[in-house]
mmCIF file of C-alpha atoms and ligand atoms in Angstrom:
data_model
loop_
_atom_site.group_PDB
_atom_site.id
_atom_site.type_symbol
_atom_site.label_atom_id
_atom_site.label_comp_id
_atom_site.label_asym_id
_atom_site.label_seq_id
_atom_site.Cartn_x
_atom_site.Cartn_y
_atom_site.Cartn_z
ATOM 1 C CA MET Q 325 21.182 26.972 11.706
ATOM 2 C CA VAL Q 326 24.837 27.025 10.710
ATOM 3 C CA HIS Q 327 26.257 30.335 9.799
ATOM 4 C CA PHE Q 328 27.991 31.693 6.591
ATOM 5 C CA GLU Q 329 29.124 34.312 5.276
ATOM 6 C CA GLN Q 330 26.735 35.100 2.313
ATOM 7 C CA ARG Q 331 27.921 38.862 1.370
ATOM 8 C CA GLN Q 332 26.271 38.878 -2.049
ATOM 9 C CA ARG Q 333 22.208 37.975 -2.048
ATOM 10 C CA PRO Q 334 20.709 38.415 -5.673
ATOM 11 C CA ARG Q 335 17.257 37.912 -3.934
ATOM 12 C CA ARG Q 336 17.849 41.607 -1.922
ATOM 13 C CA ASN Q 337 16.875 42.874 -5.918
ATOM 14 C CA ARG Q 338 14.413 40.570 -6.315
ATOM 15 C CA LYS Q 339 12.120 41.166 -2.583
ATOM 16 C CA SER Q 340 9.714 43.432 -3.813
ATOM 17 C CA GLU Q 341 7.147 44.134 -6.724
ATOM 18 C CA ALA Q 342 8.664 47.914 -6.767
ATOM 19 C CA ILE Q 343 12.638 46.762 -6.331
ATOM 20 C CA ARG Q 344 11.277 44.455 -9.093
ATOM 21 C CA ALA Q 345 9.770 47.330 -11.683
ATOM 22 C CA ALA Q 346 12.914 49.821 -10.491
ATOM 23 C CA CYS Q 347 16.087 46.860 -11.736
ATOM 24 C CA ARG Q 348 13.999 45.420 -14.783
ATOM 25 C CA GLU Q 349 16.750 45.460 -17.387
ATOM 26 C CA THR Q 350 13.153 44.352 -20.421
ATOM 27 C CA THR Q 351 9.863 46.172 -20.836
ATOM 28 C CA VAL Q 352 7.120 45.223 -23.433
ATOM 29 C CA GLY Q 353 3.809 47.916 -23.786
ATOM 30 C CA PRO Q 354 2.051 48.985 -26.948
ATOM 31 C CA GLN Q 355 4.317 50.914 -28.395
ATOM 32 C CA HIS Q 356 6.276 48.284 -28.877
ATOM 33 C CA PHE Q 357 3.593 45.861 -30.870
ATOM 34 C CA VAL Q 358 2.654 45.711 -34.533
ATOM 35 C CA TYR Q 359 -0.791 44.086 -35.278
ATOM 36 C CA PRO Q 360 -1.283 42.207 -37.618
ATOM 37 C CA LEU Q 361 -4.671 42.365 -39.186
ATOM 38 C CA PHE Q 362 -6.567 39.384 -41.868
ATOM 39 C CA VAL Q 363 -8.164 41.207 -44.437
ATOM 40 C CA HIS Q 364 -11.131 40.642 -47.224
ATOM 41 C CA ALA Q 365 -12.986 42.325 -50.015
ATOM 42 C CA GLY Q 366 -16.681 40.408 -48.473
ATOM 43 C CA ASP Q 367 -18.978 40.906 -45.860
ATOM 44 C CA GLY Q 368 -19.186 39.718 -42.292
ATOM 45 C CA ASP Q 369 -16.552 38.478 -40.698
ATOM 46 C CA VAL Q 370 -14.086 34.393 -41.515
ATOM 47 C CA PRO Q 371 -13.023 33.225 -38.531
ATOM 48 C CA ILE Q 372 -9.792 31.123 -38.729
ATOM 49 C CA ALA Q 373 -9.531 27.922 -37.327
ATOM 50 C CA SER Q 374 -6.061 27.964 -36.786
ATOM 51 C CA MET Q 375 -6.162 30.966 -34.541
ATOM 52 C CA PRO Q 376 -8.739 31.670 -32.549
ATOM 53 C CA GLY Q 377 -9.167 34.904 -31.390
ATOM 54 C CA CYS Q 378 -8.404 36.304 -35.524
ATOM 55 C CA ALA Q 379 -10.940 36.488 -38.494
ATOM 56 C CA ARG Q 380 -10.528 38.184 -42.335
ATOM 57 C CA LEU Q 381 -12.107 41.113 -41.136
ATOM 58 C CA CYS Q 382 -14.302 43.402 -43.323
ATOM 59 C CA ALA Q 383 -13.436 47.261 -43.504
ATOM 60 C CA ARG Q 384 -16.444 48.256 -41.124
ATOM 61 C CA SER Q 385 -14.845 45.359 -38.521
ATOM 62 C CA LEU Q 386 -11.454 45.983 -39.434
ATOM 63 C CA MET Q 387 -12.252 50.194 -38.679
ATOM 64 C CA ALA Q 388 -13.581 48.616 -35.195
ATOM 65 C CA GLU Q 389 -10.673 47.030 -34.786
ATOM 66 C CA VAL Q 390 -8.049 49.233 -34.941
ATOM 67 C CA GLU Q 391 -10.500 51.475 -33.132
ATOM 68 C CA ARG Q 392 -9.738 49.517 -30.614
ATOM 69 C CA ALA Q 393 -5.971 48.920 -30.702
ATOM 70 C CA ARG Q 394 -5.482 52.921 -30.899
ATOM 71 C CA ASP Q 395 -7.379 52.837 -27.137
ATOM 72 C CA VAL Q 396 -4.877 50.942 -25.760
ATOM 73 C CA GLY Q 397 -1.515 52.263 -27.506
ATOM 74 C CA VAL Q 398 -1.003 49.894 -30.841
ATOM 75 C CA ARG Q 399 -0.560 52.612 -33.233
ATOM 76 C CA MET Q 400 0.965 50.244 -35.929
ATOM 77 C CA ILE Q 401 -0.698 48.225 -38.039
ATOM 78 C CA ALA Q 402 0.278 45.570 -40.291
ATOM 79 C CA LEU Q 403 -2.182 44.432 -43.189
ATOM 80 C CA PHE Q 404 -2.535 41.037 -45.158
ATOM 81 C CA PRO Q 405 -4.658 40.584 -47.512
ATOM 82 C CA ALA Q 406 -6.983 37.549 -47.762
ATOM 83 C CA VAL Q 407 -7.619 37.462 -52.406
ATOM 84 C CA GLU Q 408 -11.210 35.742 -53.605
ATOM 85 C CA GLU Q 409 -9.411 33.958 -56.192
ATOM 86 C CA ARG Q 410 -10.557 34.725 -59.298
ATOM 87 C CA LEU Q 411 -8.914 37.799 -58.725
ATOM 88 C CA LYS Q 412 -5.367 35.555 -58.806
ATOM 89 C CA ASP Q 413 -3.032 34.711 -61.613
ATOM 90 C CA PRO Q 414 0.606 33.889 -61.628
ATOM 91 C CA HIS Q 415 1.860 37.083 -61.908
ATOM 92 C CA GLY Q 416 -0.205 38.574 -58.691
ATOM 93 C CA SER Q 417 -1.389 41.274 -60.392
ATOM 94 C CA GLU Q 418 -4.266 42.294 -58.483
ATOM 95 C CA ALA Q 419 -1.123 42.895 -55.956
ATOM 96 C CA HIS Q 420 -0.354 46.263 -57.924
ATOM 97 C CA ASN Q 421 -4.345 47.639 -58.548
ATOM 98 C CA PRO Q 422 -4.214 51.178 -57.033
ATOM 99 C CA ASP Q 423 -8.240 50.248 -56.893
ATOM 100 C CA GLY Q 424 -7.350 46.584 -54.552
ATOM 101 C CA LEU Q 425 -8.399 45.868 -51.025
ATOM 102 C CA ILE Q 426 -5.233 46.649 -49.485
ATOM 103 C CA PRO Q 427 -4.795 50.542 -51.517
ATOM 104 C CA THR Q 428 -8.503 51.685 -50.972
ATOM 105 C CA LEU Q 429 -8.054 50.487 -46.677
ATOM 106 C CA VAL Q 430 -5.192 52.079 -46.288
ATOM 107 C CA ALA Q 431 -6.758 55.749 -47.079
ATOM 108 C CA SER Q 432 -10.179 54.855 -45.339
ATOM 109 C CA LEU Q 433 -7.528 53.995 -42.108
ATOM 110 C CA LYS Q 434 -5.359 56.395 -42.572
ATOM 111 C CA ALA Q 435 -8.025 59.174 -43.335
ATOM 112 C CA ARG Q 436 -9.096 58.220 -39.981
ATOM 113 C CA TRP Q 437 -6.331 58.041 -37.975
ATOM 114 C CA PRO Q 438 -3.951 59.569 -39.422
ATOM 115 C CA ASP Q 439 -2.177 59.329 -36.706
ATOM 116 C CA VAL Q 440 -1.900 55.337 -36.916
ATOM 117 C CA MET Q 441 1.080 53.523 -38.989
ATOM 118 C CA LEU Q 442 0.787 51.000 -41.679
ATOM 119 C CA VAL Q 443 3.083 48.837 -42.264
ATOM 120 C CA THR Q 444 1.944 46.659 -45.802
ATOM 121 C CA ASP Q 445 3.244 43.907 -46.663
ATOM 122 C CA VAL Q 446 4.738 42.881 -50.303
ATOM 123 C CA ALA Q 447 5.381 39.885 -51.623
ATOM 124 C CA LEU Q 448 3.493 38.071 -54.217
ATOM 125 C CA ASP Q 449 1.561 35.063 -52.231
ATOM 126 C CA PRO Q 450 -1.632 36.198 -51.093
ATOM 127 C CA TYR Q 451 -2.574 37.163 -54.942
ATOM 128 C CA SER Q 452 -0.763 34.628 -56.878
ATOM 129 C CA SER Q 453 -2.428 31.517 -58.525
ATOM 130 C CA ASP Q 454 0.857 29.278 -57.810
ATOM 131 C CA GLY Q 455 0.639 30.796 -53.843
ATOM 132 C CA HIS Q 456 4.223 31.948 -54.018
ATOM 133 C CA ASP Q 457 6.196 34.837 -53.336
ATOM 134 C CA GLY Q 458 7.531 35.639 -56.874
ATOM 135 C CA ILE Q 459 6.930 34.424 -59.953
ATOM 136 C CA VAL Q 460 7.349 30.362 -60.780
ATOM 137 C CA ALA Q 461 8.528 29.470 -64.055
ATOM 138 C CA SER Q 462 7.333 26.865 -66.475
ATOM 139 C CA ASP Q 463 10.198 24.536 -64.947
ATOM 140 C CA GLY Q 464 8.609 26.005 -61.142
ATOM 141 C CA ARG Q 465 11.891 28.128 -60.408
ATOM 142 C CA ILE Q 466 10.818 31.137 -59.115
ATOM 143 C CA LEU Q 467 12.471 33.983 -61.240
ATOM 144 C CA ASN Q 468 13.928 37.241 -58.255
ATOM 145 C CA ASP Q 469 14.653 39.483 -61.298
ATOM 146 C CA GLU Q 470 11.277 39.551 -63.272
ATOM 147 C CA THR Q 471 9.191 39.494 -59.439
ATOM 148 C CA ILE Q 472 11.369 42.213 -58.566
ATOM 149 C CA GLU Q 473 9.965 44.436 -61.207
ATOM 150 C CA VAL Q 474 6.131 43.659 -60.216
ATOM 151 C CA LEU Q 475 6.751 43.951 -55.909
ATOM 152 C CA CYS Q 476 8.146 47.721 -56.831
ATOM 153 C CA ARG Q 477 4.525 48.061 -58.352
ATOM 154 C CA GLN Q 478 2.825 46.455 -55.709
ATOM 155 C CA ALA Q 479 5.457 49.277 -52.884
ATOM 156 C CA LEU Q 480 4.367 52.533 -54.971
ATOM 157 C CA ALA Q 481 0.598 51.653 -55.497
ATOM 158 C CA GLN Q 482 0.404 50.866 -51.301
ATOM 159 C CA ALA Q 483 3.103 54.021 -50.653
ATOM 160 C CA LYS Q 484 0.564 56.169 -53.059
ATOM 161 C CA ALA Q 485 -2.328 55.377 -51.195
ATOM 162 C CA GLY Q 486 -0.778 56.862 -48.007
ATOM 163 C CA SER Q 487 1.057 53.286 -46.366
ATOM 164 C CA ASP Q 488 3.162 54.427 -44.356
ATOM 165 C CA VAL Q 489 5.740 51.250 -44.340
ATOM 166 C CA ILE Q 490 6.510 49.165 -46.679
ATOM 167 C CA ALA Q 491 7.724 45.389 -45.779
ATOM 168 C CA PRO Q 492 8.855 42.884 -48.188
ATOM 169 C CA SER Q 493 8.511 39.797 -47.336
ATOM 170 C CA ASP Q 494 9.012 37.527 -50.663
ATOM 171 C CA MET Q 495 13.199 37.503 -49.785
ATOM 172 C CA MET Q 496 13.697 38.113 -53.268
ATOM 173 C CA ASP Q 497 17.758 39.261 -53.894
ATOM 174 C CA GLY Q 498 18.003 42.740 -54.352
ATOM 175 C CA ARG Q 499 14.181 43.541 -53.657
ATOM 176 C CA VAL Q 500 15.232 46.631 -51.233
ATOM 177 C CA GLY Q 501 17.103 48.201 -52.966
ATOM 178 C CA ALA Q 502 14.889 47.903 -55.900
ATOM 179 C CA ILE Q 503 11.887 48.943 -54.414
ATOM 180 C CA ARG Q 504 13.906 52.245 -52.436
ATOM 181 C CA ASP Q 505 15.227 53.302 -55.879
ATOM 182 C CA ALA Q 506 10.734 53.379 -56.824
ATOM 183 C CA LEU Q 507 9.690 55.228 -53.737
ATOM 184 C CA ASP Q 508 12.697 57.985 -54.150
ATOM 185 C CA ALA Q 509 12.079 58.354 -58.004
ATOM 186 C CA GLU Q 510 7.811 58.789 -57.655
ATOM 187 C CA GLY Q 511 8.775 60.999 -54.191
ATOM 188 C CA PHE Q 512 8.184 58.843 -51.631
ATOM 189 C CA THR Q 513 11.642 59.270 -49.950
ATOM 190 C CA GLU Q 514 9.789 59.626 -46.516
ATOM 191 C CA VAL Q 515 8.078 55.910 -46.934
ATOM 192 C CA SER Q 516 9.751 53.066 -44.367
ATOM 193 C CA ILE Q 517 10.859 50.227 -45.914
ATOM 194 C CA LEU Q 518 11.111 47.437 -42.917
ATOM 195 C CA ALA Q 519 12.615 44.573 -44.442
ATOM 196 C CA TYR Q 520 11.899 40.658 -44.116
ATOM 197 C CA THR Q 521 15.362 40.098 -43.496
ATOM 198 C CA ALA Q 522 16.048 37.562 -41.877
ATOM 199 C CA LYS Q 523 12.715 35.073 -42.994
ATOM 200 C CA TYR Q 524 13.378 31.351 -42.411
ATOM 201 C CA ALA Q 525 11.845 29.183 -44.240
ATOM 202 C CA SER Q 526 9.871 27.677 -41.320
ATOM 203 C CA ALA Q 527 6.957 25.374 -40.862
ATOM 204 C CA PHE Q 528 5.361 28.132 -37.838
ATOM 205 C CA TYR Q 529 3.465 29.573 -40.361
ATOM 206 C CA GLY Q 530 0.593 26.951 -41.236
ATOM 207 C CA PRO Q 531 -2.302 28.966 -39.605
ATOM 208 C CA PHE Q 532 -1.591 32.211 -41.523
ATOM 209 C CA ARG Q 533 -1.304 29.739 -45.291
ATOM 210 C CA ASP Q 534 -5.246 28.660 -43.768
ATOM 211 C CA ALA Q 535 -5.734 32.488 -42.896
ATOM 212 C CA LEU Q 536 -5.055 33.649 -46.525
ATOM 213 C CA ASP Q 537 -5.748 29.792 -48.627
ATOM 214 C CA SER Q 538 -1.994 31.438 -49.603
ATOM 215 C CA ALA Q 539 -0.567 27.677 -49.260
ATOM 216 C CA PRO Q 540 2.215 27.022 -52.690
ATOM 217 C CA LYS Q 541 0.466 25.169 -54.583
ATOM 218 C CA HIS Q 542 4.124 22.968 -55.918
ATOM 219 C CA GLY Q 543 6.873 23.361 -53.910
ATOM 220 C CA ASP Q 544 7.221 24.510 -51.046
ATOM 221 C CA LYS Q 545 9.738 28.212 -50.185
ATOM 222 C CA LYS Q 546 12.723 26.854 -49.649
ATOM 223 C CA THR Q 547 14.446 28.758 -52.666
ATOM 224 C CA TYR Q 548 14.122 31.995 -50.929
ATOM 225 C CA GLN Q 549 13.066 31.828 -47.201
ATOM 226 C CA MET Q 550 16.411 30.977 -45.340
ATOM 227 C CA ASP Q 551 17.351 27.516 -44.499
ATOM 228 C CA PRO Q 552 16.408 27.474 -40.183
ATOM 229 C CA GLY Q 553 20.309 25.895 -39.325
ATOM 230 C CA ASN Q 554 21.798 28.830 -40.286
ATOM 231 C CA VAL Q 555 22.489 32.378 -38.534
ATOM 232 C CA ARG Q 556 26.124 33.573 -40.595
ATOM 233 C CA GLU Q 557 23.771 33.598 -43.287
ATOM 234 C CA ALA Q 558 21.096 36.449 -41.306
ATOM 235 C CA MET Q 559 24.330 38.445 -40.704
ATOM 236 C CA ARG Q 560 25.396 38.312 -44.702
ATOM 237 C CA GLU Q 561 21.270 39.268 -45.251
ATOM 238 C CA VAL Q 562 21.824 42.529 -42.221
ATOM 239 C CA VAL Q 563 24.605 44.195 -44.319
ATOM 240 C CA LEU Q 564 22.562 44.098 -47.801
ATOM 241 C CA ASP Q 565 18.858 44.956 -46.517
ATOM 242 C CA GLU Q 566 21.108 47.956 -44.668
ATOM 243 C CA ASP Q 567 23.292 48.446 -48.068
ATOM 244 C CA GLU Q 568 19.971 48.955 -49.924
ATOM 245 C CA GLY Q 569 18.126 51.220 -47.065
ATOM 246 C CA ALA Q 570 16.106 49.478 -45.269
ATOM 247 C CA ASP Q 571 15.216 51.263 -42.412
ATOM 248 C CA MET Q 572 14.380 48.724 -40.313
ATOM 249 C CA VAL Q 573 15.522 44.753 -39.957
ATOM 250 C CA MET Q 574 13.117 41.697 -38.748
ATOM 251 C CA VAL Q 575 13.561 38.733 -37.824
ATOM 252 C CA LYS Q 576 10.792 35.927 -38.703
ATOM 253 C CA PRO Q 577 9.584 33.849 -37.104
ATOM 254 C CA ALA Q 578 10.460 35.487 -33.280
ATOM 255 C CA GLY Q 579 10.487 32.174 -30.219
ATOM 256 C CA ALA Q 580 12.126 29.608 -32.008
ATOM 257 C CA TYR Q 581 15.299 31.848 -33.405
ATOM 258 C CA LEU Q 582 15.892 33.740 -30.592
ATOM 259 C CA ASP Q 583 20.006 33.754 -30.959
ATOM 260 C CA VAL Q 584 19.847 35.273 -34.216
ATOM 261 C CA ILE Q 585 17.374 38.385 -32.895
ATOM 262 C CA ALA Q 586 20.323 38.435 -30.578
ATOM 263 C CA ARG Q 587 23.272 38.080 -33.544
ATOM 264 C CA VAL Q 588 21.738 40.632 -35.543
ATOM 265 C CA ARG Q 589 20.839 43.445 -32.105
ATOM 266 C CA ASP Q 590 24.214 43.014 -32.563
ATOM 267 C CA ALA Q 591 25.365 43.146 -36.291
ATOM 268 C CA THR Q 592 23.297 46.751 -36.567
ATOM 269 C CA ALA Q 593 22.545 50.123 -35.356
ATOM 270 C CA LEU Q 594 18.688 49.443 -37.166
ATOM 271 C CA PRO Q 595 15.641 49.181 -35.411
ATOM 272 C CA VAL Q 596 15.258 45.558 -34.600
ATOM 273 C CA ALA Q 597 11.518 43.794 -35.552
ATOM 274 C CA ALA Q 598 10.947 40.676 -34.431
ATOM 275 C CA TYR Q 599 7.901 38.887 -36.130
ATOM 276 C CA GLN Q 600 6.264 36.632 -33.463
ATOM 277 C CA VAL Q 601 4.476 34.161 -36.608
ATOM 278 C CA SER Q 602 0.872 32.376 -36.899
ATOM 279 C CA GLY Q 603 2.403 28.670 -35.492
ATOM 280 C CA GLU Q 604 3.480 30.467 -32.067
ATOM 281 C CA TYR Q 605 0.671 32.243 -31.657
ATOM 282 C CA ALA Q 606 -1.713 29.587 -32.273
ATOM 283 C CA MET Q 607 0.240 27.363 -29.872
ATOM 284 C CA LEU Q 608 0.366 29.985 -27.132
ATOM 285 C CA LYS Q 609 -3.977 29.656 -27.787
ATOM 286 C CA ALA Q 610 -4.485 25.632 -27.853
ATOM 287 C CA ALA Q 611 -2.131 25.564 -24.936
ATOM 288 C CA SER Q 612 -3.969 27.963 -23.077
ATOM 289 C CA GLU Q 613 -7.266 26.148 -24.305
ATOM 290 C CA ARG Q 614 -6.973 22.937 -22.669
ATOM 291 C CA GLY Q 615 -5.921 24.822 -19.487
ATOM 292 C CA TRP Q 616 -2.341 23.804 -19.599
ATOM 293 C CA LEU Q 617 -0.866 27.212 -19.623
ATOM 294 C CA ASP Q 618 -1.270 30.283 -18.193
ATOM 295 C CA GLU Q 619 -2.778 32.414 -21.777
ATOM 296 C CA ARG Q 620 -2.506 36.143 -20.206
ATOM 297 C CA ARG Q 621 1.216 34.976 -18.580
ATOM 298 C CA VAL Q 622 2.403 32.766 -21.515
ATOM 299 C CA ALA Q 623 2.408 35.441 -23.706
ATOM 300 C CA ILE Q 624 3.505 38.617 -21.817
ATOM 301 C CA GLU Q 625 6.822 36.339 -21.624
ATOM 302 C CA SER Q 626 7.300 35.327 -24.588
ATOM 303 C CA LEU Q 627 6.898 38.817 -25.844
ATOM 304 C CA THR Q 628 8.876 40.033 -23.208
ATOM 305 C CA ALA Q 629 11.561 37.606 -24.412
ATOM 306 C CA ILE Q 630 11.634 38.124 -27.396
ATOM 307 C CA ARG Q 631 12.255 42.090 -26.791
ATOM 308 C CA ARG Q 632 14.630 41.321 -23.829
ATOM 309 C CA ALA Q 633 16.947 38.610 -26.846
ATOM 310 C CA GLY Q 634 16.843 42.784 -28.603
ATOM 311 C CA ALA Q 635 13.701 43.322 -30.516
ATOM 312 C CA ASP Q 636 12.709 47.100 -30.959
ATOM 313 C CA LEU Q 637 9.472 46.098 -32.509
ATOM 314 C CA VAL Q 638 7.483 42.945 -32.217
ATOM 315 C CA LEU Q 639 4.680 41.752 -34.800
ATOM 316 C CA THR Q 640 2.137 39.544 -32.536
ATOM 317 C CA TYR Q 641 -1.531 38.409 -32.834
ATOM 318 C CA TYR Q 642 -1.367 38.949 -29.348
ATOM 319 C CA ALA Q 643 -0.984 42.978 -29.249
ATOM 320 C CA ARG Q 644 -4.384 44.453 -28.824
ATOM 321 C CA GLN Q 645 -5.750 42.133 -26.226
ATOM 322 C CA VAL Q 646 -2.093 42.048 -24.703
ATOM 323 C CA ALA Q 647 -2.244 45.869 -24.560
ATOM 324 C CA GLN Q 648 -5.015 45.797 -22.988
ATOM 325 C CA TRP Q 649 -3.840 43.599 -20.009
ATOM 326 C CA LEU Q 650 -0.872 45.508 -19.592
ATOM 327 C CA ALA Q 651 -3.345 47.981 -18.709
ATOM 328 C CA GLY Q 652 -5.744 45.914 -16.238
ATOM 329 C CA ALA Q 653 -8.692 45.820 -18.654
HETATM 330 C C1 PBG H 1245 4.052 36.300 -47.260
HETATM 331 C C2 PBG H 1245 3.933 36.068 -45.517
HETATM 332 C C3 PBG H 1245 3.859 35.100 -44.673
HETATM 333 C C4 PBG H 1245 3.919 35.783 -43.140
HETATM 334 C C5 PBG H 1245 4.084 37.016 -43.900
HETATM 335 N N1 PBG H 1245 3.624 37.704 -45.046
HETATM 336 C C6 PBG H 1245 4.472 33.610 -45.078
HETATM 337 C C7 PBG H 1245 4.977 33.086 -45.872
HETATM 338 O O1 PBG H 1245 6.143 33.530 -46.215
HETATM 339 O O2 PBG H 1245 4.840 31.756 -46.353
HETATM 340 C C8 PBG H 1245 3.971 34.305 -42.430
HETATM 341 C C9 PBG H 1245 2.928 35.382 -41.288
HETATM 342 C C10 PBG H 1245 2.556 34.439 -39.572
HETATM 343 O O3 PBG H 1245 2.882 33.164 -39.978
HETATM 344 O O4 PBG H 1245 2.425 34.836 -38.632
HETATM 345 N N2 PBG H 1245 5.687 36.413 -48.214
#
């Protein structure tokens, strides 16, 4: 064997699991997860074809699933409603119905598990007959300031029901500040705001729109969601949301936007969240179902990569499943 001086041998730090574990820079666990769940007002569950393992849950199944998640350490839940067509209108009025599906479920979840943090989405798309996050004018434009009024009412209805974290996902300008003011004026100074800060106009949301039947009826979301080519613009959104009082900022999607997560991480001292969206989940599921990928390993690796890029919290449909795998269950 040739003799050569090789003083540096990085492999020494990889030689056993004990050393690898001690030197591991990034870990991922249930404490980092926010678990998005789809809910509906009907009886029974409605499976979502493009998201195997996910369904629109009825109230009973929601309680059971939250309990299962909590048992393996997942203590943050995000709720998304599938709203009956007859309740949708151009102004998304059902979004601020105090007796609507989300306020009702928030109240019952909080009564049972006060320690579980509930994250509620603020945007009109599940409630709008147009399927847009804001109010649509007769010429097709999405009205910013008129929408914000409705979003504030929606946030208040959720806070009154007991929501812990309000998450505006609509991308209207100025909504974080307006919602902060509205919450504070009603005494909800302890309710947090998790801002969807850099939310891209992404094709990876396709399965989510199937799940909620919330795809836009006309046009797309490009006049409010960000262009996938941009990252400096994300820096600008961070400054605004921070200034307007956001407690946490989010990048969405996650997997194809790891550079944006890293840049946002450097740009703010706030906790950073990243959303592994429906399309990312669907890709991993589909390839795993065909036996082309090892599901456990790719799920954990993708979540680790999102954390390594700089995310503190990760919203993922895999939350309960991965927490179980990590617990050896
Ligand atoms: C709605 C909203 C969307 C998602 C979260 N909130 C869809 C959209 O903006 O069209 C997507 C989540 C996912 O794809 O998993 N404002």
